């Protein structure tokens, strides 16, 4: 067919005929008559109002546009479209291959999305290779789904839907009863060793999800045009095209088809919850946990997300009775920008009342979401794939934003010819807005509170440690007793140590006898050797006597005896350095802070400054940062800070759980020595005044507020993603 130049056509004198394969049927939206148009060959759908439908129904191939416009005016009066509007409608019909000139052959149908405009076809062809979103139809897949959908259609009968909803609710209730245990294992999603299983699980769930759409579509009276695979960041996911749901007259039927995938996925996740709660096999529970996580994340982030054109979007669109929600929202945003940047006061109001406000708000939320997704995928790709990820991010960004950018340039060039001052105004204000937005994202420091987990504990010098290993044979005090410095607290028995002291005493006496004989016989060389032996024996004997003195455990300061289940340690073997008890006064307390590496510089600036401490009950205490250790450690200084004990710090367990407790572990417990932080942390000590020390109990977890951290949004996003990957890698190792 020979293409005509639109600039040489006298549109008003052209007879136009609606294509013979176009179907039109009436529906009601927001109480008004609307006509939907379908091209069955390409499964493209359009909608027009009553004036537009009246005009296109007059295009029989014999009447010119001017004649059809006059006929419509005679029928509708003032409600009829104007002559220029009729010409615009005719152009729109020709551009979308809904009509053709009477002296030209009808349009040749190709695949969906093909138009007569070669440049537009080329742009859409390039968009198909967006690395973030590549759609690949599978030939014959839609036909294979038909018998399967007919056989499983009973799954969406009313009784089955009621049973399914009740089952999902019951499963969610069961999950809430073990919510803490479920969240404790949710961190495995960042473990790279689990990503392959998560990917396979996601692919399987997506396949079931799309199958649910196909079954519901066929049951409601629609058809599946095509099915295939969409590649999201090179990840294969299934899809089905159920655009035929536009033929359904009931919007609730369309909402049912849109929600069918999430319903089926929810039922599968509910079975996984049952398996995770009741199954004893660790392998099955691990896999069920992955199914629950994958189904939940995919539903929240994608399927139920109304800001992306997935299930949630179509449900919201039909629920609001605004079929072209995304298009009208984008138009609302464009009109707003034209008004503020170009001074264009024209505003086409497609909706009134609450729908107008809702469409406008949705448009801005969708723009913000697209920017967030684009930036997040770019950061993820560049972090995980290095230089190739950066190139992939740039390519994907151009695929997403390149076409709108080129369209904007073309419209700007057209506007420059007629209204150059508007273009200058828009360029100035736009440059200022883009510069400010870029500065806000990349350079503007955004303050956030520096919060560090802390715990109140007694000072290290108040701990009574075992000076020599042995059996604890006698306890002379009980918990709660008041003692003075130097009082005996316990007795430790170590016969081997006492035997060594006695043997060294005898050896010293024997050495003295030989020394006297050497002096009497004037054997100078032997005398010097015996003198050296005497000094060595004396030094060793002095050390052992000090250790034997430690068998009598004494209080190093006055105070109250504090110990948990002290009697259980009687007649047990204790190692040197173990904490036996604590002798302290109510003021012998300090606050131990465990500081993340990203926070240490902000905390260091607060040394010597008062720090606010907040409890879980919102009580406020005050302390002074006294010291900050120069080196980070992965050891857990206090068990109450570990996530396994209800604390905020993620930990892992050492393989060598029987390792000897070091002096750095102030409680000296074996469980602490077996724990390791996923990331090394710095430690800080805060001093408490006598008044504050008496107010706050030992062992209480608090949150310390160390001022404010200044960092831009882009830096925070990148740091968060890098930390998540680092924690996952550390957990794997």
XYZ file of C-alpha atoms in Angstrom, residues 8-680:
673
model
C -0.596 16.916 1.460
C -3.997 15.425 2.338
C -7.136 17.522 2.585
C -8.566 15.564 5.501
C -11.978 17.204 5.461
C -12.653 15.959 1.923
C -11.410 12.396 2.447
C -13.910 9.516 2.733
C -12.798 7.028 5.389
C -13.997 3.501 6.107
C -13.660 1.604 9.393
C -11.641 -1.606 8.911
C -13.898 -4.617 8.431
C -12.207 -6.716 11.149
C -12.630 -4.110 13.901
C -15.093 -5.010 16.667
C -16.930 -2.460 18.818
C -19.126 -3.070 21.885
C -20.642 -0.762 24.514
C -19.920 -0.753 28.274
C -20.582 1.655 31.127
C -17.755 3.286 33.091
C -18.389 5.682 35.979
C -22.032 5.678 34.924
C -21.343 6.885 31.373
C -21.554 4.954 28.069
C -18.139 3.964 26.702
C -17.341 1.986 23.556
C -14.450 -0.434 23.406
C -12.725 -1.216 20.140
C -10.730 -4.377 19.424
C -8.527 -5.467 16.555
C -8.853 -9.272 16.952
C -5.831 -10.063 14.771
C -3.454 -8.136 17.010
C -5.461 -8.196 20.272
C -5.200 -4.433 20.570
C -7.895 -2.642 22.547
C -9.035 0.989 22.525
C -11.862 2.927 24.135
C -13.806 5.976 22.964
C -16.669 8.034 24.304
C -20.155 8.465 22.896
C -19.313 11.530 20.698
C -16.290 9.792 19.176
C -18.273 6.586 18.570
C -21.084 8.524 16.899
C -18.546 10.090 14.558
C -16.730 6.894 13.607
C -20.056 5.082 13.085
C -20.806 7.657 10.369
C -17.620 6.754 8.454
C -19.013 4.305 5.893
C -16.449 4.891 3.130
C -18.773 7.168 1.175
C -19.087 10.175 3.462
C -16.187 12.584 3.799
C -14.982 13.681 7.221
C -16.781 17.006 6.782
C -20.042 15.248 5.904
C -19.712 12.829 8.811
C -18.989 15.742 11.154
C -22.120 17.544 9.947
C -24.227 14.416 10.455
C -22.943 14.022 14.016
C -23.637 17.686 14.763
C -27.217 17.281 13.553
C -27.687 14.308 15.899
C -25.880 15.516 19.044
C -26.005 19.281 18.871
C -23.556 20.986 21.215
C -22.252 17.644 22.493
C -20.886 16.832 19.031
C -17.120 17.132 18.392
C -15.915 20.156 16.451
C -14.531 20.004 12.916
C -10.912 20.045 14.136
C -11.688 17.361 16.713
C -13.253 15.181 14.023
C -10.110 15.569 11.941
C -7.963 14.572 14.956
C -10.156 11.513 15.514
C -9.741 10.529 11.869
C -5.955 10.879 12.106
C -5.997 8.725 15.236
C -8.053 6.026 13.487
C -5.645 5.935 10.533
C -2.527 5.942 12.751
C -3.767 2.949 14.768
C -5.005 1.054 11.687
C -8.600 1.153 12.870
C -9.680 2.720 9.572
C -8.358 3.326 6.076
C -9.033 5.679 3.189
C -11.894 4.551 0.975
C -9.669 4.384 -2.112
C -6.929 2.425 -0.307
C -6.811 -1.267 0.630
C -7.476 -2.246 4.266
C -4.470 -2.376 6.620
C -2.363 -5.508 6.756
C -2.276 -6.962 10.233
C 1.003 -7.992 11.822
C 1.968 -8.792 15.367
C 0.646 -6.713 18.221
C 2.385 -3.451 18.496
C 3.254 -3.069 14.779
C 2.131 0.119 13.115
C 2.513 1.687 9.742
C 5.144 4.037 11.095
C 8.519 2.472 10.351
C 10.418 4.617 12.858
C 8.015 3.648 15.621
C 8.336 -0.018 14.653
C 12.103 0.289 14.821
C 11.902 1.881 18.278
C 9.616 -0.859 19.543
C 11.926 -3.477 18.059
C 14.805 -1.996 20.027
C 12.691 -1.919 23.186
C 12.245 -5.670 22.882
C 15.936 -6.048 23.705
C 15.917 -4.039 26.910
C 18.263 -6.112 29.154
C 15.986 -5.430 32.112
C 12.898 -6.762 30.305
C 13.065 -9.077 27.249
C 9.790 -10.708 26.216
C 9.992 -13.998 24.292
C 6.684 -15.633 23.199
C 6.661 -19.436 22.973
C 4.874 -20.641 19.794
C 1.936 -22.917 20.542
C 2.016 -22.343 24.304
C -1.416 -20.676 24.331
C -2.998 -23.680 22.575
C -1.451 -26.063 25.099
C -2.956 -24.047 27.948
C -6.509 -24.348 26.604
C -7.243 -28.025 27.512
C -5.396 -27.629 30.809
C -7.435 -24.544 31.684
C -10.707 -26.260 30.809
C -9.807 -29.287 32.939
C -8.817 -27.196 35.977
C -11.538 -24.569 35.683
C -13.321 -25.994 38.748
C -10.507 -24.573 40.914
C -12.101 -21.145 40.538
C -15.626 -22.198 41.388
C -17.237 -20.385 44.308
C -16.865 -23.252 46.842
C -13.192 -23.718 45.948
C -12.544 -19.983 46.244
C -14.116 -19.893 49.718
C -12.095 -22.913 50.846
C -8.912 -21.425 49.400
C -9.380 -18.066 51.133
C -10.090 -19.762 54.483
C -7.029 -21.976 54.033
C -4.816 -18.949 53.314
C -6.136 -17.102 56.378
C -5.585 -20.147 58.603
C -2.044 -20.622 57.278
C -1.178 -16.959 57.881
C -2.511 -17.223 61.426
C -0.334 -20.287 62.005
C 2.676 -18.418 60.645
C 2.150 -15.510 63.062
C 2.432 -17.903 65.998
C 6.040 -18.614 64.971
C 6.813 -15.259 63.417
C 10.082 -14.692 65.304
C 11.461 -18.038 64.153
C 10.406 -17.289 60.591
C 12.080 -13.862 60.571
C 15.261 -15.310 62.072
C 15.700 -17.446 58.954
C 14.649 -14.737 56.506
C 18.213 -13.386 56.337
C 19.090 -16.434 54.217
C 17.678 -14.583 51.223
C 20.958 -12.601 51.096
C 23.055 -15.781 51.183
C 24.541 -16.261 47.677
C 24.573 -20.029 48.160
C 20.765 -19.949 48.325
C 20.214 -17.774 45.263
C 20.078 -20.691 42.834
C 17.344 -22.367 44.897
C 15.493 -19.074 45.273
C 15.659 -18.576 41.505
C 14.292 -22.051 40.781
C 11.558 -21.536 43.371
C 10.645 -18.156 41.871
C 10.454 -19.645 38.366
C 8.187 -22.448 39.573
C 5.918 -20.065 41.493
C 5.713 -17.725 38.509
C 4.715 -20.642 36.290
C 1.927 -21.596 38.710
C 0.953 -17.925 39.006
C 0.526 -17.465 35.257
C -1.308 -20.766 34.976
C -3.821 -19.388 37.476
C -4.386 -16.360 35.233
C -4.944 -18.588 32.208
C -7.440 -20.843 34.005
C -9.410 -17.888 35.396
C -9.416 -16.151 32.013
C -10.866 -19.166 30.203
C -13.436 -19.727 32.954
C -14.578 -16.087 32.713
C -15.044 -16.367 28.943
C -11.767 -14.914 27.682
C -8.898 -16.416 25.724
C -5.130 -16.529 26.122
C -3.555 -14.913 23.057
C 0.040 -15.900 23.748
C 2.306 -17.231 26.477
C 6.034 -17.281 26.852
C 9.018 -16.184 28.887
C 10.020 -12.706 29.984
C 13.674 -12.204 30.950
C 14.100 -9.828 33.897
C 17.838 -9.155 34.350
C 18.456 -12.419 32.460
C 16.130 -14.292 34.856
C 13.443 -16.341 33.025
C 9.864 -15.821 34.230
C 6.659 -17.088 32.631
C 3.897 -14.802 31.343
C 0.486 -15.138 29.669
C -1.396 -12.505 27.670
C -4.983 -12.276 28.965
C -5.760 -8.917 27.352
C -8.965 -10.483 26.022
C -10.425 -9.756 29.464
C -11.234 -6.333 28.072
C -14.158 -8.035 26.346
C -15.674 -8.932 29.718
C -18.504 -6.592 30.562
C -18.172 -7.037 34.348
C -15.235 -5.293 35.956
C -15.452 -7.736 38.875
C -14.752 -10.574 36.444
C -11.675 -8.690 35.237
C -10.565 -8.132 38.839
C -11.023 -11.855 39.463
C -8.790 -12.765 36.518
C -6.151 -10.248 37.649
C -6.108 -11.638 41.198
C -6.201 -15.312 40.184
C -2.427 -15.638 39.989
C -1.904 -14.225 43.471
C -4.666 -16.484 44.788
C -3.031 -19.634 43.405
C 0.378 -18.487 44.610
C -1.117 -17.812 48.048
C -2.538 -21.335 48.209
C 0.865 -22.804 47.300
C 2.539 -20.633 49.946
C -0.081 -21.783 52.480
C 0.809 -25.414 51.819
C 4.455 -24.421 52.311
C 3.556 -22.809 55.652
C 1.896 -26.043 56.757
C 4.998 -27.995 55.745
C 7.320 -25.557 57.517
C 5.291 -25.613 60.741
C 4.548 -29.325 61.032
C 7.258 -31.175 59.089
C 10.254 -32.530 61.025
C 12.623 -32.909 58.077
C 15.070 -29.989 58.056
C 15.490 -30.192 54.273
C 11.734 -29.931 53.652
C 11.373 -27.106 56.204
C 14.262 -25.249 54.545
C 12.653 -25.535 51.111
C 9.203 -24.564 52.436
C 10.781 -21.500 54.044
C 12.172 -20.508 50.646
C 8.755 -20.963 49.021
C 7.098 -18.728 51.640
C 9.777 -16.054 51.270
C 9.697 -16.075 47.483
C 5.898 -16.020 47.273
C 5.660 -13.217 49.828
C 8.310 -11.023 48.231
C 7.022 -11.514 44.683
C 3.480 -10.663 45.783
C 4.418 -7.547 47.764
C 7.048 -6.141 45.382
C 5.522 -7.062 42.041
C 2.127 -8.754 41.739
C 0.249 -6.674 44.335
C 2.220 -3.524 43.577
C -0.216 -1.061 42.011
C 2.657 1.115 40.748
C 3.780 -1.532 38.253
C 1.625 -2.832 35.431
C 1.054 -6.195 37.047
C -1.950 -7.732 38.781
C -2.350 -5.048 41.427
C -2.411 -2.297 38.809
C -5.241 -3.866 36.801
C -7.206 -4.567 39.978
C -6.845 -0.934 41.047
C -7.689 0.299 37.564
C -10.931 -1.681 37.454
C -11.677 -0.895 41.090
C -11.404 2.853 40.407
C -13.287 2.385 37.127
C -10.435 4.129 35.289
C -9.376 1.651 32.545
C -6.396 3.627 31.204
C -5.109 4.568 34.646
C -1.402 4.618 33.759
C -1.934 6.576 30.529
C -4.199 9.145 32.141
C -1.911 9.433 35.163
C 1.070 10.090 32.883
C -0.976 12.650 30.977
C -1.878 14.349 34.254
C 1.804 14.545 35.211
C 2.745 15.899 31.775
C 0.046 18.568 31.988
C 1.303 19.573 35.424
C 4.876 19.868 34.148
C 3.786 21.838 31.085
C 1.865 24.211 33.299
C 4.735 24.915 35.688
C 7.695 24.758 33.291
C 6.171 26.056 30.045
C 3.380 28.209 31.430
C 0.744 26.248 29.490
C -2.520 26.833 31.376
C -4.594 24.341 29.353
C -5.707 21.396 31.470
C -7.738 18.521 30.057
C -9.862 17.111 32.862
C -10.756 13.523 32.039
C -12.161 12.916 35.518
C -13.824 14.880 38.273
C -14.118 14.528 42.015
C -11.936 12.074 43.887
C -10.869 10.248 40.710
C -9.121 13.363 39.405
C -7.035 13.679 42.583
C -6.385 9.930 42.726
C -5.156 9.812 39.118
C -2.839 12.784 39.698
C -1.353 11.296 42.889
C -0.975 7.896 41.219
C 0.930 9.478 38.337
C 3.570 10.994 40.605
C 3.843 7.829 42.698
C 4.373 5.775 39.527
C 7.102 8.156 38.326
C 8.878 7.947 41.694
C 8.603 4.152 41.671
C 10.039 3.861 38.142
C 12.993 6.025 39.113
C 13.539 3.997 42.286
C 13.386 0.681 40.416
C 15.728 1.928 37.686
C 18.269 3.222 40.214
C 17.998 0.098 42.395
C 18.465 -2.282 39.470
C 21.380 -0.175 38.272
C 23.073 -0.302 41.680
C 22.395 -4.033 41.978
C 23.759 -4.780 38.507
C 26.861 -2.600 38.938
C 27.586 -4.077 42.380
C 27.078 -7.717 41.413
C 28.494 -7.635 37.870
C 31.153 -4.911 38.133
C 31.964 -3.037 34.909
C 29.613 -5.192 32.850
C 26.856 -4.290 35.303
C 27.505 -0.579 34.780
C 27.259 -1.028 31.009
C 24.102 -3.095 31.446
C 22.604 -0.390 33.673
C 23.330 2.349 31.140
C 21.844 0.261 28.313
C 18.729 -0.594 30.320
C 18.281 3.024 31.396
C 18.422 4.167 27.788
C 15.901 1.505 26.755
C 13.499 2.706 29.433
C 14.027 6.449 29.228
C 15.467 6.902 25.742
C 12.178 6.860 23.827
C 10.446 9.388 26.143
C 13.563 11.542 25.929
C 13.579 11.493 22.111
C 9.840 12.247 22.038
C 10.423 15.163 24.386
C 13.177 16.514 22.132
C 10.904 16.308 19.092
C 8.044 18.107 20.838
C 10.491 20.734 22.124
C 11.768 21.351 18.587
C 8.200 21.748 17.351
C 7.358 24.124 20.210
C 10.502 26.180 19.511
C 9.173 27.101 16.084
C 5.978 28.588 17.509
C 6.706 29.573 21.140
C 10.479 30.000 21.689
C 9.973 31.890 24.964
C 8.177 28.902 26.457
C 11.108 26.671 25.502
C 13.581 29.079 27.111
C 11.505 29.202 30.268
C 11.201 25.428 30.360
C 14.944 24.939 29.742
C 15.851 27.302 32.566
C 13.414 25.914 35.107
C 14.064 22.334 34.006
C 17.844 22.685 34.332
C 17.385 24.180 37.772
C 15.036 21.362 38.834
C 17.286 18.598 37.459
C 20.331 20.167 39.087
C 18.590 20.435 42.430
C 17.283 16.868 42.215
C 20.714 15.511 41.271
C 22.325 17.455 44.096
C 19.720 16.132 46.536
C 20.375 12.531 45.498
C 24.160 12.616 45.138
C 25.529 15.457 47.240
C 22.950 16.764 49.713
C 23.639 15.294 53.162
C 20.525 13.748 54.644
C 20.727 13.552 58.449
C 19.846 10.329 60.198
C 20.142 9.470 63.848
C 23.187 7.370 64.789
C 21.741 4.678 67.029
C 23.901 2.014 68.639
C 22.806 -0.993 70.735
C 24.241 -0.884 74.261
C 23.889 -2.914 77.439
C 24.380 -1.951 81.089
C 26.860 -4.117 82.958
C 29.039 -4.021 86.039
C 32.559 -2.705 85.642
C 35.220 -5.307 84.789
C 37.075 -4.758 88.078
C 33.964 -5.783 90.028
C 34.092 -9.310 88.578
C 35.621 -11.924 90.885
C 37.655 -14.201 88.638
C 39.233 -17.549 89.397
C 42.997 -17.062 89.897
C 43.898 -20.752 89.776
C 42.067 -23.655 88.230
C 40.714 -26.460 90.359
C 37.605 -27.806 92.052
C 35.362 -25.337 93.880
C 35.016 -27.184 97.197
C 33.637 -24.475 99.478
C 31.449 -21.370 99.150
C 31.643 -18.962 102.065
C 29.042 -16.444 100.814
C 25.657 -16.435 99.140
C 24.147 -14.131 96.543
C 23.066 -10.876 98.163
C 25.630 -10.958 101.009
C 27.554 -7.796 101.829
C 31.333 -8.310 101.958
C 34.392 -6.173 102.549
C 37.560 -6.011 100.502
C 39.805 -8.955 101.411
C 37.038 -11.204 102.759
C 37.210 -14.851 101.767
C 34.508 -15.818 99.309
C 35.305 -19.380 98.254
C 37.912 -22.126 98.440
C 39.346 -23.958 95.437
C 41.161 -27.259 95.737
C 44.097 -28.057 93.447
C 46.219 -30.823 94.958
C 48.538 -30.917 91.982
C 49.392 -27.235 92.468
C 50.030 -27.705 96.193
C 52.155 -30.771 95.442
C 54.269 -28.776 92.996
C 54.763 -26.049 95.624
C 55.887 -28.641 98.168
C 58.239 -30.305 95.683
C 59.814 -26.988 94.759
C 60.261 -26.209 98.456
C 62.144 -29.485 98.952
C 64.168 -28.864 95.779
C 65.134 -25.440 97.097
C 66.323 -26.928 100.414
C 68.374 -29.566 98.600
C 69.920 -26.919 96.376
C 70.874 -24.859 99.488
C 72.624 -27.884 101.028
C 74.659 -28.494 97.865
C 75.448 -24.785 97.700
C 76.914 -24.798 101.233
C 79.058 -27.821 100.381
C 80.348 -26.099 97.227
C 81.257 -23.014 99.236
C 83.069 -25.117 101.863
C 84.982 -27.045 99.213
C 85.686 -23.814 97.300
C 84.343 -25.167 94.011
C 83.646 -21.845 92.332
C 82.070 -23.156 89.105
C 79.629 -25.419 90.913
C 78.766 -22.585 93.309
C 77.795 -20.307 90.409
C 75.629 -23.010 88.853
C 73.862 -23.686 92.137
C 73.277 -19.964 92.647
C 71.570 -19.787 89.246
C 69.484 -22.844 90.107
C 68.524 -21.280 93.421
C 67.287 -18.114 91.655
C 65.287 -20.094 89.075
C 63.696 -22.293 91.744
C 62.915 -19.239 93.852
C 61.212 -17.438 90.950
C 59.148 -20.473 90.034
C 58.267 -21.114 93.668
C 57.166 -17.522 94.106
C 54.881 -17.800 91.073
C 53.344 -21.062 92.271
C 52.815 -19.687 95.779
C 50.967 -16.729 94.300
C 48.785 -19.173 92.375
C 48.220 -21.267 95.486
C 47.194 -18.128 97.362
C 44.530 -17.659 94.652
C 42.940 -20.901 95.817
C 41.496 -18.736 98.564
C 39.124 -16.513 96.562
C 38.886 -13.072 98.180
C 36.872 -9.945 97.450
C 38.857 -7.242 95.648
C 36.461 -4.519 96.793
C 33.554 -3.985 99.142
C 30.045 -4.512 97.904
C 27.182 -6.933 97.421
C 27.668 -10.457 96.089
C 25.870 -10.813 92.760
C 25.661 -14.218 91.118
C 23.101 -16.390 89.395
C 22.704 -19.943 90.695
C 25.952 -19.769 92.636
C 25.398 -23.078 94.446
C 25.363 -24.970 91.135
C 29.083 -24.212 90.751
C 29.974 -25.988 94.005
C 32.126 -29.113 93.500
C 32.634 -28.270 89.824
C 35.891 -27.673 87.995
C 36.600 -24.006 87.286
C 39.208 -22.647 84.908
C 41.562 -19.790 85.506
C 39.918 -16.531 84.418
C 36.325 -17.732 84.806
C 33.974 -15.273 86.482
C 32.794 -16.789 89.750
C 30.662 -13.895 90.939
C 30.441 -10.117 90.973
C 31.057 -7.954 94.038
C 29.830 -4.452 93.367
C 27.872 -1.503 94.684
C 24.861 -0.012 92.856
C 27.146 2.632 91.348
C 29.733 0.210 89.913
C 28.100 0.143 86.476
C 29.037 1.147 82.968
C 27.449 0.931 79.535
C 29.018 -1.202 76.801
C 28.332 -0.084 73.211
C 28.808 -2.297 70.132
C 29.352 -0.003 67.144
C 29.032 -0.834 63.457
C 32.011 0.046 61.252
C 29.936 2.556 59.269
C 29.075 4.412 62.491
C 32.443 4.523 64.206
C 33.548 7.905 62.820
C 30.324 9.570 63.941
C 30.610 7.967 67.372
C 34.287 8.943 67.740
C 33.320 12.614 67.580
C 31.177 12.149 70.701
C 34.033 11.097 73.032
C 33.689 13.076 76.243
C 30.202 14.258 75.283
C 26.917 13.331 77.004
C 24.968 10.608 75.193
C 21.248 9.925 75.483
C 20.271 6.332 76.286
C 16.721 5.180 75.557
C 15.118 1.974 76.810
C 12.436 -0.097 75.096
C 9.883 1.551 77.391
C 11.076 5.010 76.205
C 12.837 5.783 79.502
C 15.766 8.158 79.066
C 19.151 7.915 80.778
C 22.386 9.806 80.234
C 25.989 8.684 80.028
C 29.345 10.002 78.823
C 31.361 8.259 76.113
C 34.659 7.507 77.848
C 36.627 5.375 75.396
C 36.460 3.705 71.999
C 38.563 0.667 71.187
C 40.833 1.238 68.158
C 40.312 -2.231 66.659
C 37.151 -4.000 65.573
C 36.326 -7.492 66.761
C 33.809 -10.134 65.778
C 33.458 -11.433 69.337
C 30.195 -10.917 71.203
C 30.908 -9.014 74.436
C 27.507 -9.656 76.005
C 25.068 -12.444 75.210
C 22.011 -10.205 75.603
C 23.040 -8.257 72.475
C 22.996 -11.362 70.248
C 19.977 -12.040 68.054
C 19.819 -15.561 69.476
C 19.084 -13.996 72.880
C 16.635 -11.385 71.612
C 19.257 -8.742 70.850
C 19.769 -6.667 67.692
C 23.096 -8.151 66.496
C 23.153 -10.981 63.960
C 25.546 -13.746 65.036
C 26.769 -17.130 63.939
C 28.103 -20.011 66.015
C 31.699 -21.185 65.885
C 32.462 -24.769 64.989
C 34.789 -25.022 67.980
C 32.152 -24.446 70.634
C 34.489 -25.745 73.337
C 37.016 -22.953 72.875
C 38.430 -21.479 76.056
C 36.846 -18.220 77.138
C 39.165 -15.255 76.768
C 39.574 -12.359 79.144
C 37.941 -10.120 76.571
C 34.587 -11.774 77.268
C 33.544 -9.987 80.386
C 30.931 -12.520 81.422
C 33.231 -15.455 80.753
C 30.383 -17.648 79.498
C 30.989 -20.497 77.072
C 28.022 -19.462 74.932
C 29.547 -16.034 74.346
C 32.864 -17.533 73.328
C 31.069 -19.719 70.764
C 29.371 -16.718 69.125
C 30.757 -14.554 66.341
C 29.294 -11.403 64.836
C 28.629 -11.502 61.094
C 30.600 -8.248 60.772
C 33.364 -6.957 63.063
